[in-house]
Amino acid sequence: MDLKKRLPFLRWSFLRIATGARNIVTTGQIGDGREAAAVEYVLANARPGDVDDVLARIDEFAYEKSLLINIGDEKGLLLDAAVRRVDPALALELGTYCGYSALRIARAAPAARIYSIELAEANAANARQIWEHAGVADRITCVVGTIGDGGRTLDALTARHGFGAGALDFLFIDHDKDAYLPDLHAILDRGWLHPGSVVVADNVKLPGAPRYREYMQAQQGARWDTVEHKTHVEYQSLLHDLVLESTYLGS
């Protein structure tokens, strides 16, 4: 495992991510069936009702079978710490993928209601199976859609799930990197955040969300207080990444 972490380029599943970049944006998956295989692996090997074991088996699959593009074990610790610091009652995630990060949020905030927005029905179905196996499906809701769909998903969160002014305590962003900033602005426009709400954004360095980072730097000390965590791209230790943790100060 150590060699695989140091030299990810030796793994075909890593190289396949680069060739499947267009698939990721349009379908939410790499395009070689690894996401469905990860679900099968978890269901076959993880203890039912054990969140820790389900997360460990997902990490194991990503190291030993095929790389996955969820936040991973190293950066996951940063997510865990931010969630525990906030102790949210209501958390929102943009980008479900296989359901890994929502599981980490559920574990770190046992009383939270968690909503995860996912563009691909196939990913939503995979994540629901994993959450059910982990025993937390009653606390996590996957909504199929996107924030940038003309307001339909935002309206659904308002009408059906109780999102409203100042209600959102924690936001995790890990989806289309070009959508980080416009989706954050759409949520700000709804007034859902309150002073003290925290936004965590993954992959800000690689693949990169430069406009999002520039915005947070420009707003430092005014609208946001941001800490940049230097870390690595998921499931390897060669490529560097940034996770931004931003506390909302108010408009």
PDB file of C-alpha atoms in Angstrom:
ATOM      1  CA  MET A   1       0.000   0.000   0.000  1.00  0.00           C
ATOM      2  CA  ASP A   2       2.860   2.394   0.769  1.00  0.00           C
ATOM      3  CA  LEU A   3       4.286   2.044  -2.758  1.00  0.00           C
ATOM      4  CA  LYS A   4       0.864   2.628  -4.265  1.00  0.00           C
ATOM      5  CA  LYS A   5       0.514   5.795  -2.218  1.00  0.00           C
ATOM      6  CA  ARG A   6       3.917   7.117  -3.298  1.00  0.00           C
ATOM      7  CA  LEU A   7       3.655   6.123  -6.963  1.00  0.00           C
ATOM      8  CA  PRO A   8       0.019   6.339  -8.038  1.00  0.00           C
ATOM      9  CA  PHE A   9       1.015   6.539 -11.710  1.00  0.00           C
ATOM     10  CA  LEU A  10       1.886   2.841 -11.561  1.00  0.00           C
ATOM     11  CA  ARG A  11      -1.795   2.035 -11.162  1.00  0.00           C
ATOM     12  CA  TRP A  12      -3.997   1.681 -14.230  1.00  0.00           C
ATOM     13  CA  SER A  13      -7.032   2.828 -12.228  1.00  0.00           C
ATOM     14  CA  PHE A  14      -5.234   6.133 -11.605  1.00  0.00           C
ATOM     15  CA  LEU A  15      -4.454   6.633 -15.289  1.00  0.00           C
ATOM     16  CA  ARG A  16      -8.043   5.738 -16.161  1.00  0.00           C
ATOM     17  CA  ILE A  17      -9.260   8.699 -14.102  1.00  0.00           C
ATOM     18  CA  ALA A  18      -7.416  11.080 -16.433  1.00  0.00           C
ATOM     19  CA  THR A  19      -8.919   9.506 -19.533  1.00  0.00           C
ATOM     20  CA  GLY A  20     -12.350   9.466 -17.919  1.00  0.00           C
ATOM     21  CA  ALA A  21     -12.352  13.138 -16.903  1.00  0.00           C
ATOM     22  CA  ARG A  22     -15.196  13.988 -19.286  1.00  0.00           C
ATOM     23  CA  ASN A  23     -17.268  11.114 -17.903  1.00  0.00           C
ATOM     24  CA  ILE A  24     -16.841  12.454 -14.381  1.00  0.00           C
ATOM     25  CA  VAL A  25     -18.308  15.844 -15.295  1.00  0.00           C
ATOM     26  CA  THR A  26     -21.225  14.462 -17.312  1.00  0.00           C
ATOM     27  CA  THR A  27     -22.094  11.223 -15.482  1.00  0.00           C
ATOM     28  CA  GLY A  28     -20.425  11.543 -12.096  1.00  0.00           C
ATOM     29  CA  GLN A  29     -18.504   8.300 -12.664  1.00  0.00           C
ATOM     30  CA  ILE A  30     -15.151   7.266 -14.162  1.00  0.00           C
ATOM     31  CA  GLY A  31     -16.795   5.029 -16.731  1.00  0.00           C
ATOM     32  CA  ASP A  32     -15.200   1.656 -15.997  1.00  0.00           C
ATOM     33  CA  GLY A  33     -17.646   0.320 -13.400  1.00  0.00           C
ATOM     34  CA  ARG A  34     -15.439   0.883 -10.371  1.00  0.00           C
ATOM     35  CA  GLU A  35     -18.179   2.647  -8.402  1.00  0.00           C
ATOM     36  CA  ALA A  36     -20.575  -0.307  -8.640  1.00  0.00           C
ATOM     37  CA  ALA A  37     -17.675  -2.643  -7.830  1.00  0.00           C
ATOM     38  CA  ALA A  38     -16.929  -0.600  -4.709  1.00  0.00           C
ATOM     39  CA  VAL A  39     -20.519  -1.026  -3.532  1.00  0.00           C
ATOM     40  CA  GLU A  40     -20.336  -4.781  -4.109  1.00  0.00           C
ATOM     41  CA  TYR A  41     -17.074  -4.914  -2.178  1.00  0.00           C
ATOM     42  CA  VAL A  42     -18.534  -3.027   0.777  1.00  0.00           C
ATOM     43  CA  LEU A  43     -21.688  -5.126   0.913  1.00  0.00           C
ATOM     44  CA  ALA A  44     -19.634  -8.324   0.793  1.00  0.00           C
ATOM     45  CA  ASN A  45     -16.923  -7.355   3.275  1.00  0.00           C
ATOM     46  CA  ALA A  46     -18.074  -4.625   5.696  1.00  0.00           C
ATOM     47  CA  ARG A  47     -19.939  -5.427   8.901  1.00  0.00           C
ATOM     48  CA  PRO A  48     -23.563  -4.245   8.628  1.00  0.00           C
ATOM     49  CA  GLY A  49     -24.370  -1.309  10.861  1.00  0.00           C
ATOM     50  CA  ASP A  50     -20.700  -0.447  11.454  1.00  0.00           C
ATOM     51  CA  VAL A  51     -19.869   2.958   9.953  1.00  0.00           C
ATOM     52  CA  ASP A  52     -16.187   2.669  10.828  1.00  0.00           C
ATOM     53  CA  ASP A  53     -15.878  -0.671   9.053  1.00  0.00           C
ATOM     54  CA  VAL A  54     -17.781   0.534   5.987  1.00  0.00           C
ATOM     55  CA  LEU A  55     -15.436   3.520   5.669  1.00  0.00           C
ATOM     56  CA  ALA A  56     -12.417   1.268   6.161  1.00  0.00           C
ATOM     57  CA  ARG A  57     -13.587  -1.089   3.431  1.00  0.00           C
ATOM     58  CA  ILE A  58     -14.132   1.794   0.992  1.00  0.00           C
ATOM     59  CA  ASP A  59     -10.593   2.994   1.708  1.00  0.00           C
ATOM     60  CA  GLU A  60      -9.329  -0.569   1.294  1.00  0.00           C
ATOM     61  CA  PHE A  61     -11.031  -0.872  -2.077  1.00  0.00           C
ATOM     62  CA  ALA A  62      -9.533   2.445  -3.204  1.00  0.00           C
ATOM     63  CA  TYR A  63      -6.018   1.344  -2.262  1.00  0.00           C
ATOM     64  CA  GLU A  64      -6.137  -2.314  -3.282  1.00  0.00           C
ATOM     65  CA  LYS A  65      -8.662  -2.466  -6.147  1.00  0.00           C
ATOM     66  CA  SER A  66      -9.456   0.804  -7.970  1.00  0.00           C
ATOM     67  CA  LEU A  67      -8.865   4.398  -6.972  1.00  0.00           C
ATOM     68  CA  LEU A  68     -11.983   6.347  -6.025  1.00  0.00           C
ATOM     69  CA  ILE A  69     -12.500  10.101  -6.234  1.00  0.00           C
ATOM     70  CA  ASN A  70     -14.108  10.648  -2.841  1.00  0.00           C
ATOM     71  CA  ILE A  71     -12.229  12.736  -0.287  1.00  0.00           C
ATOM     72  CA  GLY A  72     -10.316   9.739   1.048  1.00  0.00           C
ATOM     73  CA  ASP A  73      -8.759   8.877   4.381  1.00  0.00           C
ATOM     74  CA  GLU A  74      -6.100  11.608   4.715  1.00  0.00           C
ATOM     75  CA  LYS A  75      -8.300  14.573   3.791  1.00  0.00           C
ATOM     76  CA  GLY A  76     -11.238  12.891   5.492  1.00  0.00           C
ATOM     77  CA  LEU A  77      -9.611  13.645   8.834  1.00  0.00           C
ATOM     78  CA  LEU A  78      -9.804  17.358   7.999  1.00  0.00           C
ATOM     79  CA  LEU A  79     -13.484  16.979   7.161  1.00  0.00           C
ATOM     80  CA  ASP A  80     -14.087  15.084  10.404  1.00  0.00           C
ATOM     81  CA  ALA A  81     -12.419  17.793  12.490  1.00  0.00           C
ATOM     82  CA  ALA A  82     -14.405  20.595  10.839  1.00  0.00           C
ATOM     83  CA  VAL A  83     -17.697  18.768  11.317  1.00  0.00           C
ATOM     84  CA  ARG A  84     -16.967  18.052  14.977  1.00  0.00           C
ATOM     85  CA  ARG A  85     -16.032  21.684  15.551  1.00  0.00           C
ATOM     86  CA  VAL A  86     -19.343  22.887  14.120  1.00  0.00           C
ATOM     87  CA  ASP A  87     -21.521  20.029  15.435  1.00  0.00           C
ATOM     88  CA  PRO A  88     -24.162  20.851  12.796  1.00  0.00           C
ATOM     89  CA  ALA A  89     -27.870  20.235  13.085  1.00  0.00           C
ATOM     90  CA  LEU A  90     -28.208  20.604   9.304  1.00  0.00           C
ATOM     91  CA  ALA A  91     -25.455  19.746   6.803  1.00  0.00           C
ATOM     92  CA  LEU A  92     -25.430  19.918   3.014  1.00  0.00           C
ATOM     93  CA  GLU A  93     -23.045  18.179   0.643  1.00  0.00           C
ATOM     94  CA  LEU A  94     -22.549  18.957  -3.033  1.00  0.00           C
ATOM     95  CA  GLY A  95     -21.371  15.778  -4.763  1.00  0.00           C
ATOM     96  CA  THR A  96     -22.406  12.408  -3.354  1.00  0.00           C
ATOM     97  CA  TYR A  97     -20.322  10.016  -5.475  1.00  0.00           C
ATOM     98  CA  CYS A  98     -20.331   6.705  -3.519  1.00  0.00           C
ATOM     99  CA  GLY A  99     -21.571   8.236  -0.266  1.00  0.00           C
ATOM    100  CA  TYR A 100     -18.213   8.200   1.529  1.00  0.00           C
ATOM    101  CA  SER A 101     -17.994  11.800   2.736  1.00  0.00           C
ATOM    102  CA  ALA A 102     -21.619  11.836   3.856  1.00  0.00           C
ATOM    103  CA  LEU A 103     -20.790   8.784   5.981  1.00  0.00           C
ATOM    104  CA  ARG A 104     -17.910  10.675   7.562  1.00  0.00           C
ATOM    105  CA  ILE A 105     -20.194  13.631   8.288  1.00  0.00           C
ATOM    106  CA  ALA A 106     -22.812  11.305   9.800  1.00  0.00           C
ATOM    107  CA  ARG A 107     -20.203   9.688  12.027  1.00  0.00           C
ATOM    108  CA  ALA A 108     -18.761  13.014  13.194  1.00  0.00           C
ATOM    109  CA  ALA A 109     -22.188  14.614  13.811  1.00  0.00           C
ATOM    110  CA  PRO A 110     -24.555  11.886  15.061  1.00  0.00           C
ATOM    111  CA  ALA A 111     -27.456  14.311  15.552  1.00  0.00           C
ATOM    112  CA  ALA A 112     -27.192  16.020  12.154  1.00  0.00           C
ATOM    113  CA  ARG A 113     -29.648  15.843   9.294  1.00  0.00           C
ATOM    114  CA  ILE A 114     -27.535  15.464   6.163  1.00  0.00           C
ATOM    115  CA  TYR A 115     -28.557  16.206   2.578  1.00  0.00           C
ATOM    116  CA  SER A 116     -26.373  15.310  -0.380  1.00  0.00           C
ATOM    117  CA  ILE A 117     -26.894  16.717  -3.883  1.00  0.00           C
ATOM    118  CA  GLU A 118     -25.868  14.409  -6.734  1.00  0.00           C
ATOM    119  CA  LEU A 119     -26.275  14.857 -10.482  1.00  0.00           C
ATOM    120  CA  ALA A 120     -26.250  11.113 -11.292  1.00  0.00           C
ATOM    121  CA  GLU A 121     -29.031   8.744 -10.290  1.00  0.00           C
ATOM    122  CA  ALA A 122     -26.549   5.830 -10.491  1.00  0.00           C
ATOM    123  CA  ASN A 123     -24.349   7.446  -7.841  1.00  0.00           C
ATOM    124  CA  ALA A 124     -27.378   8.193  -5.685  1.00  0.00           C
ATOM    125  CA  ALA A 125     -28.441   4.534  -5.857  1.00  0.00           C
ATOM    126  CA  ASN A 126     -24.933   3.356  -4.968  1.00  0.00           C
ATOM    127  CA  ALA A 127     -24.660   5.738  -2.031  1.00  0.00           C
ATOM    128  CA  ARG A 128     -28.050   4.744  -0.639  1.00  0.00           C
ATOM    129  CA  GLN A 129     -26.976   1.095  -0.603  1.00  0.00           C
ATOM    130  CA  ILE A 130     -23.819   1.973   1.299  1.00  0.00           C
ATOM    131  CA  TRP A 131     -25.655   4.194   3.797  1.00  0.00           C
ATOM    132  CA  GLU A 132     -28.227   1.449   4.371  1.00  0.00           C
ATOM    133  CA  HIS A 133     -25.490  -1.094   4.980  1.00  0.00           C
ATOM    134  CA  ALA A 134     -23.779   1.291   7.422  1.00  0.00           C
ATOM    135  CA  GLY A 135     -27.028   1.839   9.307  1.00  0.00           C
ATOM    136  CA  VAL A 136     -27.321   5.588   8.735  1.00  0.00           C
ATOM    137  CA  ALA A 137     -29.778   5.766   5.825  1.00  0.00           C
ATOM    138  CA  ASP A 138     -32.374   7.355   8.096  1.00  0.00           C
ATOM    139  CA  ARG A 139     -30.105  10.387   8.622  1.00  0.00           C
ATOM    140  CA  ILE A 140     -28.834  11.017   5.076  1.00  0.00           C
ATOM    141  CA  THR A 141     -30.995  12.065   2.134  1.00  0.00           C
ATOM    142  CA  CYS A 142     -29.689  12.113  -1.423  1.00  0.00           C
ATOM    143  CA  VAL A 143     -31.388  14.611  -3.730  1.00  0.00           C
ATOM    144  CA  VAL A 144     -30.736  14.034  -7.429  1.00  0.00           C
ATOM    145  CA  GLY A 145     -30.117  17.342  -9.191  1.00  0.00           C
ATOM    146  CA  THR A 146     -27.671  20.245  -9.260  1.00  0.00           C
ATOM    147  CA  ILE A 147     -27.565  23.647  -7.626  1.00  0.00           C
ATOM    148  CA  GLY A 148     -27.210  25.207 -11.065  1.00  0.00           C
ATOM    149  CA  ASP A 149     -30.451  23.790 -12.516  1.00  0.00           C
ATOM    150  CA  GLY A 150     -32.361  27.061 -12.480  1.00  0.00           C
ATOM    151  CA  GLY A 151     -33.469  26.786  -8.873  1.00  0.00           C
ATOM    152  CA  ARG A 152     -35.337  23.476  -9.007  1.00  0.00           C
ATOM    153  CA  THR A 153     -33.078  21.678  -6.542  1.00  0.00           C
ATOM    154  CA  LEU A 154     -32.827  24.683  -4.243  1.00  0.00           C
ATOM    155  CA  ASP A 155     -36.610  25.024  -4.296  1.00  0.00           C
ATOM    156  CA  ALA A 156     -36.993  21.328  -3.474  1.00  0.00           C
ATOM    157  CA  LEU A 157     -34.678  21.672  -0.490  1.00  0.00           C
ATOM    158  CA  THR A 158     -36.758  24.601   0.724  1.00  0.00           C
ATOM    159  CA  ALA A 159     -40.196  23.083   0.164  1.00  0.00           C
ATOM    160  CA  ARG A 160     -39.546  19.469   1.117  1.00  0.00           C
ATOM    161  CA  HIS A 161     -36.599  19.470   3.494  1.00  0.00           C
ATOM    162  CA  GLY A 162     -36.876  22.588   5.629  1.00  0.00           C
ATOM    163  CA  PHE A 163     -33.996  24.652   4.279  1.00  0.00           C
ATOM    164  CA  GLY A 164     -34.496  28.323   5.067  1.00  0.00           C
ATOM    165  CA  ALA A 165     -32.874  31.507   6.270  1.00  0.00           C
ATOM    166  CA  GLY A 166     -29.933  30.799   8.572  1.00  0.00           C
ATOM    167  CA  ALA A 167     -30.686  27.072   8.785  1.00  0.00           C
ATOM    168  CA  LEU A 168     -27.528  25.624   7.246  1.00  0.00           C
ATOM    169  CA  ASP A 169     -24.658  24.980   9.647  1.00  0.00           C
ATOM    170  CA  PHE A 170     -22.232  23.059   7.453  1.00  0.00           C
ATOM    171  CA  LEU A 171     -21.581  22.814   3.718  1.00  0.00           C
ATOM    172  CA  PHE A 172     -19.166  20.398   2.035  1.00  0.00           C
ATOM    173  CA  ILE A 173     -18.282  21.040  -1.617  1.00  0.00           C
ATOM    174  CA  ASP A 174     -16.755  18.244  -3.691  1.00  0.00           C
ATOM    175  CA  HIS A 175     -18.341  18.118  -7.150  1.00  0.00           C
ATOM    176  CA  ASP A 176     -17.722  19.932 -10.464  1.00  0.00           C
ATOM    177  CA  LYS A 177     -14.813  22.247  -9.676  1.00  0.00           C
ATOM    178  CA  ASP A 178     -16.108  24.962 -12.029  1.00  0.00           C
ATOM    179  CA  ALA A 179     -19.356  25.007 -10.054  1.00  0.00           C
ATOM    180  CA  TYR A 180     -17.823  25.604  -6.619  1.00  0.00           C
ATOM    181  CA  LEU A 181     -18.122  29.385  -6.677  1.00  0.00           C
ATOM    182  CA  PRO A 182     -21.444  29.827  -8.523  1.00  0.00           C
ATOM    183  CA  ASP A 183     -23.082  27.170  -6.343  1.00  0.00           C
ATOM    184  CA  LEU A 184     -21.790  28.840  -3.188  1.00  0.00           C
ATOM    185  CA  HIS A 185     -23.186  32.170  -4.416  1.00  0.00           C
ATOM    186  CA  ALA A 186     -26.551  30.526  -5.126  1.00  0.00           C
ATOM    187  CA  ILE A 187     -26.680  29.224  -1.552  1.00  0.00           C
ATOM    188  CA  LEU A 188     -25.621  32.618  -0.192  1.00  0.00           C
ATOM    189  CA  ASP A 189     -28.366  34.264  -2.233  1.00  0.00           C
ATOM    190  CA  ARG A 190     -30.901  32.017  -0.500  1.00  0.00           C
ATOM    191  CA  GLY A 191     -29.660  33.249   2.883  1.00  0.00           C
ATOM    192  CA  TRP A 192     -29.234  29.725   4.239  1.00  0.00           C
ATOM    193  CA  LEU A 193     -25.877  30.346   5.930  1.00  0.00           C
ATOM    194  CA  HIS A 194     -25.529  32.136   9.254  1.00  0.00           C
ATOM    195  CA  PRO A 195     -22.480  33.665  10.953  1.00  0.00           C
ATOM    196  CA  GLY A 196     -20.483  30.681  12.155  1.00  0.00           C
ATOM    197  CA  SER A 197     -21.556  28.355   9.352  1.00  0.00           C
ATOM    198  CA  VAL A 198     -18.586  26.480   7.898  1.00  0.00           C
ATOM    199  CA  VAL A 199     -17.874  25.560   4.280  1.00  0.00           C
ATOM    200  CA  VAL A 200     -15.259  22.921   3.475  1.00  0.00           C
ATOM    201  CA  ALA A 201     -14.084  22.582  -0.137  1.00  0.00           C
ATOM    202  CA  ASP A 202     -12.007  19.663  -1.428  1.00  0.00           C
ATOM    203  CA  ASN A 203      -9.613  19.516  -4.424  1.00  0.00           C
ATOM    204  CA  VAL A 204      -9.025  23.273  -4.503  1.00  0.00           C
ATOM    205  CA  LYS A 205      -5.458  22.759  -5.787  1.00  0.00           C
ATOM    206  CA  LEU A 206      -5.925  19.593  -7.857  1.00  0.00           C
ATOM    207  CA  PRO A 207      -7.880  19.271 -10.111  1.00  0.00           C
ATOM    208  CA  GLY A 208      -8.311  22.846  -8.892  1.00  0.00           C
ATOM    209  CA  ALA A 209     -10.958  25.462  -8.202  1.00  0.00           C
ATOM    210  CA  PRO A 210      -8.958  28.674  -8.735  1.00  0.00           C
ATOM    211  CA  ARG A 211     -11.910  31.075  -8.890  1.00  0.00           C
ATOM    212  CA  TYR A 212     -13.230  29.720  -5.612  1.00  0.00           C
ATOM    213  CA  ARG A 213      -9.841  30.120  -3.948  1.00  0.00           C
ATOM    214  CA  GLU A 214      -9.423  33.649  -5.306  1.00  0.00           C
ATOM    215  CA  TYR A 215     -12.852  34.586  -3.973  1.00  0.00           C
ATOM    216  CA  MET A 216     -12.066  33.272  -0.495  1.00  0.00           C
ATOM    217  CA  GLN A 217      -8.729  35.082  -0.483  1.00  0.00           C
ATOM    218  CA  ALA A 218     -10.385  38.340  -1.545  1.00  0.00           C
ATOM    219  CA  GLN A 219     -13.053  37.984   1.158  1.00  0.00           C
ATOM    220  CA  GLN A 220     -10.662  37.015   3.948  1.00  0.00           C
ATOM    221  CA  GLY A 221     -11.558  38.831   7.156  1.00  0.00           C
ATOM    222  CA  ALA A 222     -14.552  40.528   5.566  1.00  0.00           C
ATOM    223  CA  ARG A 223     -17.159  37.912   4.681  1.00  0.00           C
ATOM    224  CA  TRP A 224     -15.131  34.774   5.365  1.00  0.00           C
ATOM    225  CA  ASP A 225     -12.328  33.507   7.593  1.00  0.00           C
ATOM    226  CA  THR A 226     -10.525  30.783   5.632  1.00  0.00           C
ATOM    227  CA  VAL A 227      -7.855  28.283   6.602  1.00  0.00           C
ATOM    228  CA  GLU A 228      -6.025  26.512   3.769  1.00  0.00           C
ATOM    229  CA  HIS A 229      -5.017  22.971   4.673  1.00  0.00           C
ATOM    230  CA  LYS A 230      -2.077  21.605   2.688  1.00  0.00           C
ATOM    231  CA  THR A 231      -2.611  17.922   2.002  1.00  0.00           C
ATOM    232  CA  HIS A 232      -2.535  15.334  -0.808  1.00  0.00           C
ATOM    233  CA  VAL A 233      -4.864  14.179  -3.523  1.00  0.00           C
ATOM    234  CA  GLU A 234      -6.926  11.232  -2.313  1.00  0.00           C
ATOM    235  CA  TYR A 235      -5.318   7.820  -1.862  1.00  0.00           C
ATOM    236  CA  GLN A 236      -1.727   8.764  -2.653  1.00  0.00           C
ATOM    237  CA  SER A 237       1.072  10.896  -1.233  1.00  0.00           C
ATOM    238  CA  LEU A 238       2.765  12.271  -4.356  1.00  0.00           C
ATOM    239  CA  LEU A 239       0.349  14.917  -5.653  1.00  0.00           C
ATOM    240  CA  HIS A 240      -0.416  17.888  -3.431  1.00  0.00           C
ATOM    241  CA  ASP A 241      -3.855  19.337  -2.824  1.00  0.00           C
ATOM    242  CA  LEU A 242      -5.608  22.001  -0.763  1.00  0.00           C
ATOM    243  CA  VAL A 243      -8.708  21.733   1.387  1.00  0.00           C
ATOM    244  CA  LEU A 244     -10.242  25.100   2.267  1.00  0.00           C
ATOM    245  CA  GLU A 245     -12.154  25.483   5.527  1.00  0.00           C
ATOM    246  CA  SER A 246     -14.090  28.755   5.558  1.00  0.00           C
ATOM    247  CA  THR A 247     -16.139  30.178   8.400  1.00  0.00           C
ATOM    248  CA  TYR A 248     -18.890  32.545   7.313  1.00  0.00           C
ATOM    249  CA  LEU A 249     -18.703  35.919   9.051  1.00  0.00           C
ATOM    250  CA  GLY A 250     -21.900  37.331   7.590  1.00  0.00           C
ATOM    251  CA  SER A 251     -22.685  39.705   4.759  1.00  0.00           C
TER     252      SER A 251
END
